[in-house]
Short mmCIF file of C-alpha atoms in Angstrom, two decimals:
data_model
loop_
_atom_site.label_atom_id
_atom_site.label_comp_id
_atom_site.label_asym_id
_atom_site.label_seq_id
_atom_site.Cartn_x
_atom_site.Cartn_y
_atom_site.Cartn_z
CA MET A 1 -8.49 25.03 28.38
CA PRO A 2 -10.63 22.27 29.93
CA GLU A 3 -13.87 24.29 29.51
CA ASN A 4 -13.22 24.41 25.74
CA LYS A 5 -12.87 20.66 25.46
CA PRO A 6 -15.67 19.43 23.20
CA ASP A 7 -18.16 16.87 24.44
CA ILE A 8 -17.35 14.26 21.82
CA GLY A 9 -20.10 11.91 22.98
CA ARG A 10 -22.74 14.54 22.37
CA LEU A 11 -21.10 15.63 19.12
CA VAL A 12 -21.15 12.03 17.82
CA ASP A 13 -24.78 11.56 18.82
CA GLU A 14 -25.97 14.77 17.17
CA ALA A 15 -23.82 14.51 14.03
CA ALA A 16 -24.97 10.91 13.51
CA LYS A 17 -28.59 12.07 13.75
CA ALA A 18 -27.91 14.89 11.30
CA ILE A 19 -26.57 12.55 8.60
CA GLY A 20 -28.98 9.70 9.35
CA LEU A 21 -26.42 7.21 10.63
CA PRO A 22 -27.86 5.00 13.36
CA ILE A 23 -25.17 4.07 15.88
CA ALA A 24 -26.16 1.14 18.11
CA ALA A 25 -25.43 1.56 21.80
CA HIS A 26 -22.78 -1.18 21.74
CA TYR A 27 -20.83 0.62 18.99
CA ARG A 28 -21.03 4.10 20.55
CA ASP A 29 -18.01 3.98 22.88
CA LYS A 30 -15.66 2.86 20.10
CA VAL A 31 -17.02 5.51 17.73
CA ILE A 32 -16.30 8.15 20.38
CA LEU A 33 -12.79 6.71 20.97
CA ASN A 34 -12.07 6.83 17.24
CA TYR A 35 -13.45 10.34 16.93
CA GLU A 36 -11.18 11.46 19.80
CA ARG A 37 -8.19 9.83 18.07
CA SER A 38 -9.11 11.64 14.85
CA VAL A 39 -9.27 14.98 16.66
CA ALA A 40 -5.79 14.34 18.08
CA ILE A 41 -4.32 13.29 14.72
CA ALA A 42 -5.96 16.25 12.93
CA GLN A 43 -4.41 18.81 15.30
CA PRO A 44 -1.28 19.62 13.22
CA LEU A 45 -3.54 20.35 10.24
CA LEU A 46 -5.98 22.41 12.27
CA GLU A 47 -3.20 24.51 13.78
CA ILE A 48 -1.53 25.74 10.58
CA GLU A 49 -2.59 28.87 8.75
CA LEU A 50 -3.10 28.92 5.00
CA ASP A 51 -3.15 31.88 2.61
CA ASP A 52 -6.62 32.72 1.32
CA GLU A 53 -5.31 32.40 -2.23
CA LEU A 54 -4.43 28.74 -1.70
CA THR A 55 -7.20 26.85 -3.46
CA PRO A 56 -7.80 23.13 -2.97
CA GLY A 57 -6.57 20.54 -5.43
CA PRO A 58 -9.18 17.79 -5.13
CA VAL A 59 -8.34 16.44 -8.59
CA PHE A 60 -4.69 15.98 -7.99
CA ARG A 61 -2.24 16.06 -10.89
CA PRO A 62 1.35 15.45 -9.89
CA MET B 1 19.70 -18.35 -11.58
CA ASN B 2 17.34 -20.11 -9.19
CA ASP B 3 15.53 -23.32 -10.04
CA PRO B 4 12.33 -21.99 -11.73
CA LEU B 5 10.26 -24.52 -9.78
CA SER B 6 11.65 -23.48 -6.39
CA LYS B 7 10.35 -21.08 -3.76
CA GLN B 8 13.31 -18.80 -4.39
CA ALA B 9 12.60 -18.44 -8.13
CA THR B 10 12.03 -14.88 -9.24
CA ALA B 11 9.67 -13.88 -12.04
CA THR B 12 12.78 -13.20 -14.14
CA ASP B 13 14.12 -16.73 -13.50
CA ILE B 14 10.79 -18.29 -14.45
CA ALA B 15 10.19 -16.20 -17.59
CA ARG B 16 13.69 -16.98 -18.88
CA ALA B 17 13.26 -20.70 -18.25
CA VAL B 18 9.82 -20.85 -19.88
CA MET B 19 10.90 -18.68 -22.81
CA SER B 20 13.89 -20.92 -23.52
CA ARG B 21 11.70 -24.00 -23.06
CA LYS B 22 13.83 -25.32 -20.21
CA VAL B 23 10.66 -25.73 -18.19
CA LYS B 24 6.98 -25.89 -19.06
CA ALA B 25 4.53 -23.29 -17.79
CA THR B 26 2.29 -26.14 -16.62
CA ALA B 27 5.11 -27.41 -14.37
CA VAL B 28 5.65 -23.88 -12.98
CA VAL B 29 1.94 -23.53 -12.19
CA GLU B 30 1.75 -26.98 -10.56
CA ALA B 31 4.76 -26.11 -8.39
CA ALA B 32 3.14 -22.81 -7.35
CA LEU B 33 -0.20 -24.47 -6.55
CA THR B 34 1.61 -27.07 -4.42
CA ARG B 35 3.50 -24.35 -2.54
CA ILE B 36 0.23 -22.51 -1.93
CA GLU B 37 -1.41 -25.70 -0.64
CA THR B 38 1.43 -26.42 1.76
CA GLY B 39 2.08 -22.80 2.76
CA GLU B 40 -1.48 -21.63 3.41
CA PRO B 41 -2.14 -23.30 6.76
CA ALA B 42 0.73 -21.20 8.14
CA VAL B 43 0.38 -17.83 6.37
CA ASN B 44 -3.28 -17.53 5.23
CA ALA B 45 -2.37 -15.28 2.32
CA PHE B 46 -5.00 -16.48 -0.19
CA THR B 47 -8.77 -16.16 -0.14
CA ASP B 48 -9.27 -17.71 -3.61
CA VAL B 49 -7.02 -20.16 -5.47
CA LEU B 50 -7.72 -20.35 -9.21
CA GLY B 51 -6.24 -23.76 -10.05
CA GLU B 52 -8.41 -24.53 -13.05
CA ARG B 53 -7.98 -21.12 -14.66
CA ALA B 54 -4.21 -21.15 -14.06
CA ARG B 55 -3.74 -24.67 -15.45
CA ARG B 56 -5.74 -23.79 -18.58
CA ARG B 57 -3.67 -20.66 -19.16
CA ALA B 58 -0.40 -22.54 -18.61
CA ALA B 59 -1.44 -25.20 -21.13
CA GLU B 60 -2.15 -22.45 -23.68
CA ILE B 61 1.31 -21.00 -23.08
CA ASP B 62 2.94 -24.40 -23.53
CA GLY B 63 0.93 -24.65 -26.74
CA GLY B 64 2.68 -21.55 -28.05
CA ARG B 65 0.24 -18.78 -27.10
CA HIS B 66 0.70 -15.68 -24.89
CA ARG B 67 4.40 -14.94 -25.26
CA GLY B 68 5.78 -11.94 -23.37
CA ALA B 69 8.29 -10.68 -20.83
CA LEU B 70 6.48 -12.43 -17.96
CA VAL B 71 5.70 -15.67 -19.76
CA GLY B 72 4.75 -18.46 -17.38
CA VAL B 73 5.09 -16.33 -14.22
CA PRO B 74 2.46 -17.16 -11.58
CA PHE B 75 1.08 -14.12 -9.78
CA ALA B 76 -1.73 -13.28 -7.38
CA VAL B 77 -3.65 -10.10 -6.60
CA LYS B 78 -5.10 -8.46 -3.50
CA ASN B 79 -8.78 -9.32 -3.46
CA LEU B 80 -9.87 -5.78 -4.32
CA PHE B 81 -8.85 -6.44 -7.96
CA ASP B 82 -11.71 -7.66 -10.14
CA ILE B 83 -11.32 -11.27 -11.24
CA LYS B 84 -13.83 -12.43 -13.83
CA GLY B 85 -16.39 -14.75 -12.26
CA LEU B 86 -15.71 -13.78 -8.62
CA PRO B 87 -17.20 -11.15 -6.31
CA THR B 88 -14.59 -8.49 -5.49
CA ARG B 89 -14.33 -8.96 -1.72
CA ALA B 90 -12.07 -5.99 -0.89
CA GLY B 91 -11.54 -7.83 2.38
CA SER B 92 -15.22 -7.59 3.29
CA LYS B 93 -18.03 -10.03 3.93
CA ILE B 94 -20.59 -7.55 2.54
CA ASN B 95 -19.14 -7.54 -0.99
CA LEU B 96 -19.71 -11.30 -1.30
CA ASP B 97 -23.35 -10.30 -1.90
CA GLY B 98 -22.29 -7.76 -4.51
CA PRO B 99 -21.86 -8.14 -8.26
CA ILE B 100 -19.73 -10.86 -9.82
CA ALA B 101 -16.93 -9.28 -11.84
CA GLY B 102 -17.62 -9.42 -15.57
CA ARG B 103 -13.97 -9.07 -16.49
CA ASP B 104 -10.53 -8.90 -14.93
CA ALA B 105 -9.09 -5.64 -13.62
CA SER B 106 -7.02 -3.67 -16.10
CA LEU B 107 -3.65 -4.54 -14.49
CA VAL B 108 -4.50 -8.25 -14.36
CA ARG B 109 -5.21 -8.13 -18.10
CA LYS B 110 -1.94 -6.28 -18.74
CA LEU B 111 0.13 -8.81 -16.78
CA GLU B 112 -1.59 -11.70 -18.54
CA ALA B 113 -1.01 -10.02 -21.89
CA ALA B 114 2.69 -10.18 -20.98
CA GLY B 115 2.36 -13.94 -20.39
CA ALA B 116 1.88 -14.05 -16.60
CA ILE B 117 -0.60 -16.49 -15.06
CA LEU B 118 -3.09 -15.44 -12.36
CA VAL B 119 -3.27 -18.11 -9.63
CA GLY B 120 -5.44 -16.46 -7.00
CA ALA B 121 -6.78 -13.61 -4.90
CA LEU B 122 -5.10 -12.46 -1.70
CA ASN B 123 -6.25 -11.63 1.80
CA MET B 124 -6.40 -7.99 2.92
CA GLY B 125 -7.66 -5.70 5.67
CA GLU B 126 -11.33 -4.85 5.24
CA TYR B 127 -11.93 -2.19 2.59
CA ALA B 128 -8.18 -1.38 2.81
CA TYR B 129 -8.68 0.71 5.97
CA ASP B 130 -5.85 -1.10 7.67
CA PHE B 131 -2.12 -1.24 8.31
CA THR B 132 -2.10 -4.64 10.13
CA GLY B 133 -3.17 -7.36 7.66
CA GLU B 134 -5.74 -8.60 10.18
CA ASN B 135 -9.24 -9.51 9.07
CA ALA B 136 -12.14 -10.71 11.23
CA HIS B 137 -13.91 -12.47 8.33
CA TYR B 138 -11.07 -14.42 6.74
CA GLY B 139 -8.49 -14.52 9.52
CA PRO B 140 -5.25 -12.54 9.61
CA SER B 141 -2.57 -13.00 7.02
CA ARG B 142 0.46 -14.19 8.99
CA ASN B 143 4.04 -13.06 8.68
CA PRO B 144 6.16 -15.87 7.19
CA HIS B 145 9.13 -14.79 9.37
CA ASP B 146 7.11 -15.42 12.52
CA THR B 147 3.51 -16.53 12.12
CA THR B 148 2.55 -15.05 15.49
CA ARG B 149 3.20 -11.61 13.98
CA MET B 150 1.41 -9.24 11.61
CA THR B 151 2.17 -9.01 7.91
CA GLY B 152 1.25 -5.36 7.88
CA GLY B 153 -1.56 -4.17 5.69
CA SER B 154 -3.72 -3.66 4.06
CA SER B 155 -2.03 -5.73 1.30
CA GLY B 156 -1.14 -8.34 3.93
CA GLY B 157 -1.76 -11.39 1.75
CA SER B 158 0.39 -9.86 -1.00
CA GLY B 159 3.34 -9.46 1.40
CA ALA B 160 2.91 -12.91 2.92
CA ALA B 161 2.49 -14.78 -0.39
CA VAL B 162 5.69 -13.29 -1.84
CA ALA B 163 7.75 -13.58 1.38
CA ALA B 164 6.69 -17.21 1.81
CA GLY B 165 7.64 -17.95 -1.81
CA GLU B 166 4.11 -19.07 -2.75
CA VAL B 167 4.25 -16.76 -5.78
CA PRO B 168 7.14 -14.61 -7.01
CA LEU B 169 4.90 -11.64 -7.82
CA ALA B 170 1.80 -10.07 -6.29
CA LEU B 171 -0.20 -6.91 -6.80
CA GLY B 172 -1.40 -4.72 -3.96
CA SER B 173 -2.91 -1.31 -3.45
CA ASP B 174 -1.46 1.59 -1.49
CA THR B 175 -3.58 4.51 -0.30
CA ASN B 176 -1.51 5.53 2.71
CA GLY B 177 1.12 2.80 2.82
CA SER B 178 -0.66 -0.47 2.10
CA ILE B 179 2.04 -1.79 -0.26
CA ARG B 180 4.96 -0.26 1.66
CA VAL B 181 3.97 -1.38 5.18
CA PRO B 182 3.61 -5.11 4.33
CA SER B 183 6.74 -4.92 2.12
CA SER B 184 8.60 -3.64 5.17
CA LEU B 185 7.20 -6.06 7.74
CA CYS B 186 7.40 -9.12 5.44
CA GLY B 187 10.79 -8.10 4.01
CA VAL B 188 10.04 -8.01 0.28
CA PHE B 189 10.51 -5.40 -2.45
CA GLY B 190 7.49 -3.21 -3.17
CA LEU B 191 6.76 -0.40 -5.62
CA LYS B 192 4.16 2.29 -5.11
CA PRO B 193 4.31 4.19 -8.39
CA THR B 194 3.45 7.83 -9.04
CA TYR B 195 -0.23 8.63 -8.47
CA GLY B 196 -2.05 8.01 -11.73
CA ARG B 197 0.85 6.12 -13.33
CA LEU B 198 -0.90 2.73 -13.33
CA SER B 199 -4.57 2.21 -14.10
CA ARG B 200 -6.89 1.47 -11.20
CA ALA B 201 -9.74 0.40 -13.48
CA GLY B 202 -11.47 -2.70 -12.17
CA SER B 203 -10.24 -2.32 -8.60
CA TYR B 204 -12.44 -1.59 -5.60
CA PRO B 205 -11.80 1.99 -4.44
CA PHE B 206 -10.99 3.31 -0.97
CA VAL B 207 -9.89 6.95 -1.23
CA ASP B 208 -9.83 8.16 -4.83
CA ALA B 209 -7.49 11.04 -3.94
CA PHE B 210 -4.73 8.63 -2.85
CA ASP B 211 -5.43 5.16 -4.29
CA HIS B 212 -2.44 3.61 -6.10
CA LEU B 213 -1.80 0.05 -7.34
CA GLY B 214 1.58 -1.63 -7.65
CA PRO B 215 3.70 -4.80 -7.43
CA LEU B 216 5.46 -6.67 -4.61
CA ALA B 217 8.24 -9.08 -5.57
CA ARG B 218 11.39 -10.91 -4.49
CA SER B 219 13.73 -8.87 -6.72
CA VAL B 220 14.04 -5.38 -8.17
CA ASP B 221 14.20 -6.77 -11.72
CA ASP B 222 10.78 -8.31 -11.10
CA LEU B 223 9.31 -5.01 -9.88
CA ALA B 224 10.59 -3.33 -13.04
CA LEU B 225 9.38 -6.14 -15.31
CA ALA B 226 5.88 -5.98 -13.83
CA PHE B 227 5.81 -2.16 -13.72
CA ASP B 228 6.86 -1.90 -17.37
CA ALA B 229 4.19 -4.41 -18.40
CA MET B 230 1.49 -2.44 -16.57
CA GLN B 231 2.30 1.11 -17.72
CA GLY B 232 0.17 2.95 -20.24
CA TRP B 233 -2.90 5.15 -20.48
CA ASP B 234 -6.26 3.63 -19.66
CA PRO B 235 -9.45 5.56 -20.48
CA ASP B 236 -11.30 3.53 -17.83
CA ASP B 237 -9.41 5.30 -15.00
CA PRO B 238 -9.92 9.08 -15.22
CA VAL B 239 -6.81 9.67 -13.10
CA CYS B 240 -4.53 7.49 -15.26
CA THR B 241 -1.85 9.54 -16.98
CA ASP B 242 -1.66 9.82 -20.77
CA ARG B 243 2.14 10.12 -20.65
CA ASP B 244 3.94 7.59 -22.79
CA ALA B 245 5.14 4.48 -20.98
CA GLU B 246 8.77 4.83 -19.90
CA PRO B 247 10.31 1.37 -19.54
CA THR B 248 12.63 1.07 -16.54
CA LEU B 249 14.17 -2.40 -16.87
CA ALA B 250 16.88 -1.52 -19.40
CA GLU B 251 18.47 1.16 -17.19
CA LEU B 252 18.25 -0.74 -13.89
CA GLY B 253 21.91 -1.69 -13.95
CA GLU B 254 23.17 1.87 -14.49
CA GLY B 255 24.04 2.22 -10.81
CA VAL B 256 23.63 5.25 -8.63
CA GLY B 257 26.30 7.49 -10.15
CA GLY B 258 24.90 10.96 -10.79
CA LEU B 259 21.99 10.56 -8.40
CA ARG B 260 21.84 13.04 -5.52
CA ILE B 261 20.65 11.06 -2.51
CA ALA B 262 19.65 12.44 0.89
CA VAL B 263 18.20 11.10 4.12
CA ALA B 264 14.95 12.56 5.46
CA GLY B 265 15.55 14.04 8.91
CA ASP B 266 13.33 15.60 11.57
CA TYR B 267 9.85 14.01 11.40
CA PHE B 268 11.27 10.82 9.86
CA GLU B 269 13.74 10.35 12.73
CA ARG B 270 11.22 10.81 15.52
CA GLY B 271 8.94 8.12 16.87
CA ALA B 272 10.85 5.28 15.23
CA GLU B 273 12.48 2.32 16.93
CA ALA B 274 16.26 2.10 16.62
CA VAL B 275 15.95 -0.83 14.20
CA ALA B 276 14.13 1.38 11.65
CA LEU B 277 16.71 4.16 11.84
CA GLU B 278 19.60 1.66 11.69
CA ALA B 279 18.18 0.24 8.45
CA VAL B 280 18.08 3.74 6.93
CA GLU B 281 21.65 4.35 8.09
CA ARG B 282 22.84 1.09 6.59
CA VAL B 283 21.22 1.92 3.25
CA ALA B 284 22.55 5.50 3.30
CA LYS B 285 26.07 4.24 4.02
CA ALA B 286 25.93 1.80 1.10
CA LEU B 287 24.84 4.69 -1.14
CA ARG B 288 27.41 7.08 0.38
CA ALA B 289 24.55 9.45 1.12
CA THR B 290 25.63 11.94 3.77
CA LYS B 291 23.23 14.79 3.08
CA LYS B 292 20.23 15.21 5.36
CA ILE B 293 17.15 17.17 4.35
CA VAL B 294 13.94 18.15 6.07
CA ILE B 295 10.65 17.58 4.32
CA PRO B 296 8.78 20.62 5.59
CA ASP B 297 5.46 20.09 7.37
CA ALA B 298 5.60 16.29 7.09
CA ALA B 299 3.61 16.00 10.34
CA VAL B 300 0.89 18.21 8.87
CA ALA B 301 0.94 16.12 5.69
CA ARG B 302 0.37 12.97 7.73
CA SER B 303 -2.46 14.68 9.58
CA ALA B 304 -4.06 15.90 6.34
CA ALA B 305 -3.73 12.47 4.71
CA TYR B 306 -5.46 10.94 7.73
CA VAL B 307 -8.34 13.43 7.53
CA ILE B 308 -8.92 13.02 3.78
CA THR B 309 -8.79 9.23 4.16
CA ALA B 310 -11.21 9.13 7.07
CA ILE B 311 -13.74 11.40 5.37
CA GLU B 312 -13.55 10.05 1.79
CA GLY B 313 -13.39 6.40 2.85
CA SER B 314 -16.24 6.74 5.30
CA GLN B 315 -18.43 8.60 2.83
CA LEU B 316 -17.93 5.72 0.37
CA HIS B 317 -19.22 3.20 2.91
CA LEU B 318 -21.94 5.31 4.52
CA PRO B 319 -24.85 3.44 2.87
CA ARG B 320 -23.51 0.11 4.21
CA LEU B 321 -22.76 1.59 7.63
CA ARG B 322 -26.43 2.54 7.82
CA THR B 323 -27.87 -0.79 6.71
CA ARG B 324 -25.33 -3.52 7.57
CA PRO B 325 -23.11 -2.32 10.40
CA GLN B 326 -23.11 -5.79 11.97
CA ASP B 327 -21.42 -7.22 8.85
CA PHE B 328 -18.33 -4.96 9.05
CA ASP B 329 -15.08 -6.05 10.64
CA PRO B 330 -15.25 -4.70 14.22
CA ASP B 331 -11.79 -3.19 13.66
CA THR B 332 -12.97 -0.96 10.81
CA ARG B 333 -16.66 -0.36 11.60
CA GLU B 334 -16.32 2.29 14.30
CA ARG B 335 -13.38 3.95 12.52
CA PHE B 336 -15.58 4.37 9.45
CA MET B 337 -18.50 5.57 11.57
CA ALA B 338 -16.34 8.18 13.29
CA GLY B 339 -14.90 9.26 9.93
CA ALA B 340 -18.38 9.83 8.53
CA LEU B 341 -18.99 12.42 11.25
CA LEU B 342 -15.83 14.52 10.85
CA PRO B 343 -16.28 18.17 9.75
CA GLY B 344 -16.18 18.89 6.02
CA ALA B 345 -14.09 21.99 6.74
CA TRP B 346 -11.21 19.71 7.75
CA TYR B 347 -11.37 17.97 4.39
CA VAL B 348 -11.20 21.19 2.41
CA LYS B 349 -8.35 22.52 4.52
CA ALA B 350 -6.45 19.25 4.00
CA GLN B 351 -6.89 19.55 0.22
CA ARG B 352 -5.75 23.18 0.27
CA PHE B 353 -2.69 22.27 2.32
CA ARG B 354 -1.92 19.50 -0.13
CA ARG B 355 -1.16 22.01 -2.88
CA ARG B 356 1.21 23.95 -0.65
CA TYR B 357 3.00 20.83 0.53
CA ARG B 358 3.39 19.52 -3.03
CA ALA B 359 5.05 22.79 -4.06
CA ALA B 360 7.41 22.68 -1.07
CA VAL B 361 8.48 19.09 -1.73
CA GLN B 362 8.90 19.82 -5.46
CA LYS B 363 11.41 22.48 -4.43
CA LEU B 364 13.39 19.87 -2.49
CA PHE B 365 13.71 17.82 -5.66
CA GLU B 366 15.68 20.69 -7.20
CA GLU B 367 18.44 19.75 -4.72
CA VAL B 368 18.10 15.95 -4.60
CA ASP B 369 16.92 13.06 -6.76
CA ILE B 370 16.23 10.51 -4.03
CA ILE B 371 15.09 10.77 -0.42
CA LEU B 372 15.54 7.89 2.03
CA ALA B 373 13.17 7.34 4.97
CA PRO B 374 12.00 4.45 7.14
CA ALA B 375 9.02 2.54 5.73
CA THR B 376 7.64 1.58 9.14
CA PRO B 377 8.52 2.81 12.63
CA CYS B 378 9.06 -0.75 13.89
CA THR B 379 9.25 -4.39 12.83
CA ALA B 380 6.14 -6.58 12.74
CA PRO B 381 3.96 -6.26 15.88
CA ARG B 382 2.31 -9.35 17.34
CA LEU B 383 -1.06 -10.41 15.91
CA GLY B 384 -3.84 -8.92 17.98
CA GLN B 385 -1.62 -6.18 19.38
CA VAL B 386 -3.76 -3.05 19.63
CA MET B 387 -1.41 -0.47 21.10
CA MET B 388 2.32 0.18 20.71
CA LYS B 389 4.80 2.62 22.23
CA LEU B 390 6.84 4.76 19.85
CA GLY B 391 9.17 7.49 21.03
CA GLY B 392 7.70 7.04 24.51
CA VAL B 393 4.15 7.68 23.31
CA GLU B 394 1.42 5.04 23.51
CA MET B 395 -0.53 4.83 20.24
CA ALA B 396 -2.90 2.60 18.25
CA VAL B 397 -1.09 0.11 15.98
CA ARG B 398 -3.79 0.17 13.29
CA ALA B 399 -3.68 3.93 12.74
CA ASN B 400 0.05 4.49 13.18
CA LEU B 401 2.09 1.84 11.32
CA GLY B 402 1.89 4.21 8.35
CA VAL B 403 3.19 7.40 9.96
CA PHE B 404 6.21 7.46 7.61
CA THR B 405 4.39 6.37 4.46
CA GLN B 406 1.40 8.74 4.65
CA PRO B 407 3.25 12.03 4.05
CA ILE B 408 4.69 10.56 0.82
CA SER B 409 1.61 9.03 -0.83
CA PHE B 410 -0.27 12.20 0.17
CA ILE B 411 1.34 13.86 -2.87
CA GLY B 412 1.66 10.76 -5.02
CA LEU B 413 5.46 10.41 -5.06
CA PRO B 414 6.85 7.09 -6.35
CA VAL B 415 8.54 4.88 -3.75
CA VAL B 416 10.41 1.58 -3.82
CA VAL B 417 10.68 -0.25 -0.51
CA ALA B 418 14.06 -1.93 -0.06
CA PRO B 419 13.84 -4.76 2.50
CA VAL B 420 16.71 -5.07 4.97
CA GLN B 421 16.98 -8.54 6.50
CA LYS B 422 18.37 -9.21 9.93
CA PRO B 423 19.83 -12.64 10.75
CA ASN B 424 17.66 -14.23 13.46
CA GLY B 425 15.52 -11.09 13.52
CA LEU B 426 12.62 -9.52 11.71
CA PRO B 427 13.06 -7.56 8.46
CA ILE B 428 12.29 -3.88 8.02
CA GLY B 429 12.04 -1.72 4.91
CA VAL B 430 13.50 1.58 3.77
CA GLN B 431 11.57 3.93 1.48
CA ILE B 432 13.47 5.08 -1.61
CA ILE B 433 11.46 8.13 -2.66
CA ALA B 434 11.82 9.80 -6.06
CA ASN B 435 10.20 12.73 -7.80
CA HIS B 436 6.96 12.25 -9.74
CA TYR B 437 7.33 9.92 -12.74
CA ASN B 438 10.91 9.04 -11.79
CA GLU B 439 10.26 5.45 -10.73
CA ALA B 440 13.35 4.56 -12.78
CA ALA B 441 15.68 6.35 -10.34
CA ALA B 442 14.14 4.68 -7.26
CA LEU B 443 14.39 1.29 -8.95
CA ARG B 444 18.05 1.91 -9.90
CA VAL B 445 18.87 2.70 -6.27
CA ALA B 446 17.06 -0.42 -5.05
CA ARG B 447 18.87 -2.53 -7.66
CA HIS B 448 22.22 -1.15 -6.47
CA LEU B 449 21.36 -2.03 -2.84
CA GLU B 450 20.33 -5.51 -3.94
CA LYS B 451 23.59 -5.98 -5.83
CA GLU B 452 25.59 -4.81 -2.81
CA GLY B 453 23.76 -7.32 -0.60
CA VAL B 454 22.17 -4.60 1.57
CA ALA B 455 18.59 -5.25 0.47
CA SER B 456 17.14 -8.66 -0.33
CA ALA B 457 14.04 -10.80 -0.15
CA PRO B 458 14.05 -13.40 2.63
CA PRO B 459 15.44 -16.86 1.91
CA ALA B 460 12.04 -18.53 1.32
#
């Protein structure tokens, strides 16, 4: 749905402000491009459903 | 056996010759330093050459000190390993202003305790956020098969130095594929052990959840020799296992009898050039592996690995992104900046999925012992190439050379890369994936392929 497409430029600007990361004007376009790539690569993860009981394993022990 | 002073000499050849006093360690080191001097203008694998230190160590060995399984073997390490007296670059310019290492990294000390001789530090992609081997500060490492092409990264110098025969053994790191990608593109053997199997103490981190260290070499015996010398608990790395060391060298020659071997289908067959799939087929045929299995949700695993990497890695560098953005490599800076802004909810979901995926893959290992998959989707791209087309889809080289390695390191499985050479063509690697802590099985399979002439290092 095109109307649901996020405005990545605005998102980058506001998120950078929120975490105190200055992004110079000449870096901005490439940050946006990389953010868009990340959104695309993250899609398979974002689309799956997980059981509530599945807790994270941040300290991973094989 | 190869001449221990030649480019083709393996670590095994050299250690045998030095041990039996057929050659002096000082002669081995001089030969390696000469090869580095003559090879570097072409391949740019080294950022630091430690001639004085190496000569001193070699003289001590010739004087009867430091005996061990790797006696007299020259080796080099990716420049994210601490080397006493040097700043730990980790491929960056910024770290040159950082602390000087007070002692060598744990694995460097272990290899030297086994008699090996450190000769230098190797080029790498900045802060290991890289699959290309390119570096704006120190120049790209160049593929010895064709110096207009990438080595793969981020352990690009490690792949180039071994493929060019400058040193028989190198150490690299692998977070998402950084040992396996250069092993594939440079055509050398590489081992990414089980997560936590080898100590990471004294190495510059990238993504704690996935960081592994391991060897690249010209033979499977050498991988096993180095791996065995480096095993063992280390209190300085909280992730390092306290399992007893399990030496692998003695059982290398046992062959593949009794091992259930399958080829990874589905995800691992899509988006690869024919050359990558042909290499897997050739290896499977030599192993008489006809079974095909599907690693469930491999695409999600790759996606989750990407998210965890982007968020953890970027968080690590956030202070420097704020204060010294101009000093980053332009090819990593904006990737890190974007990663620092990704939602935390993605990270937690990726970690939750990781548990589910681990359990599903563990189940597969009830049916098989070894899974074969391509190491890279293609052979070495050209230096400077930004985009590539795989399976008809245009994608960024830097983010996608590791599409087949990421779903494996995501859950810390051990992998040996077996290099398949092509006459008048570029090499490509096949991943031999085993269950956790079963490096021995992957090494046995690689040794069998080497013996059958299917996998080999390039003629240096």
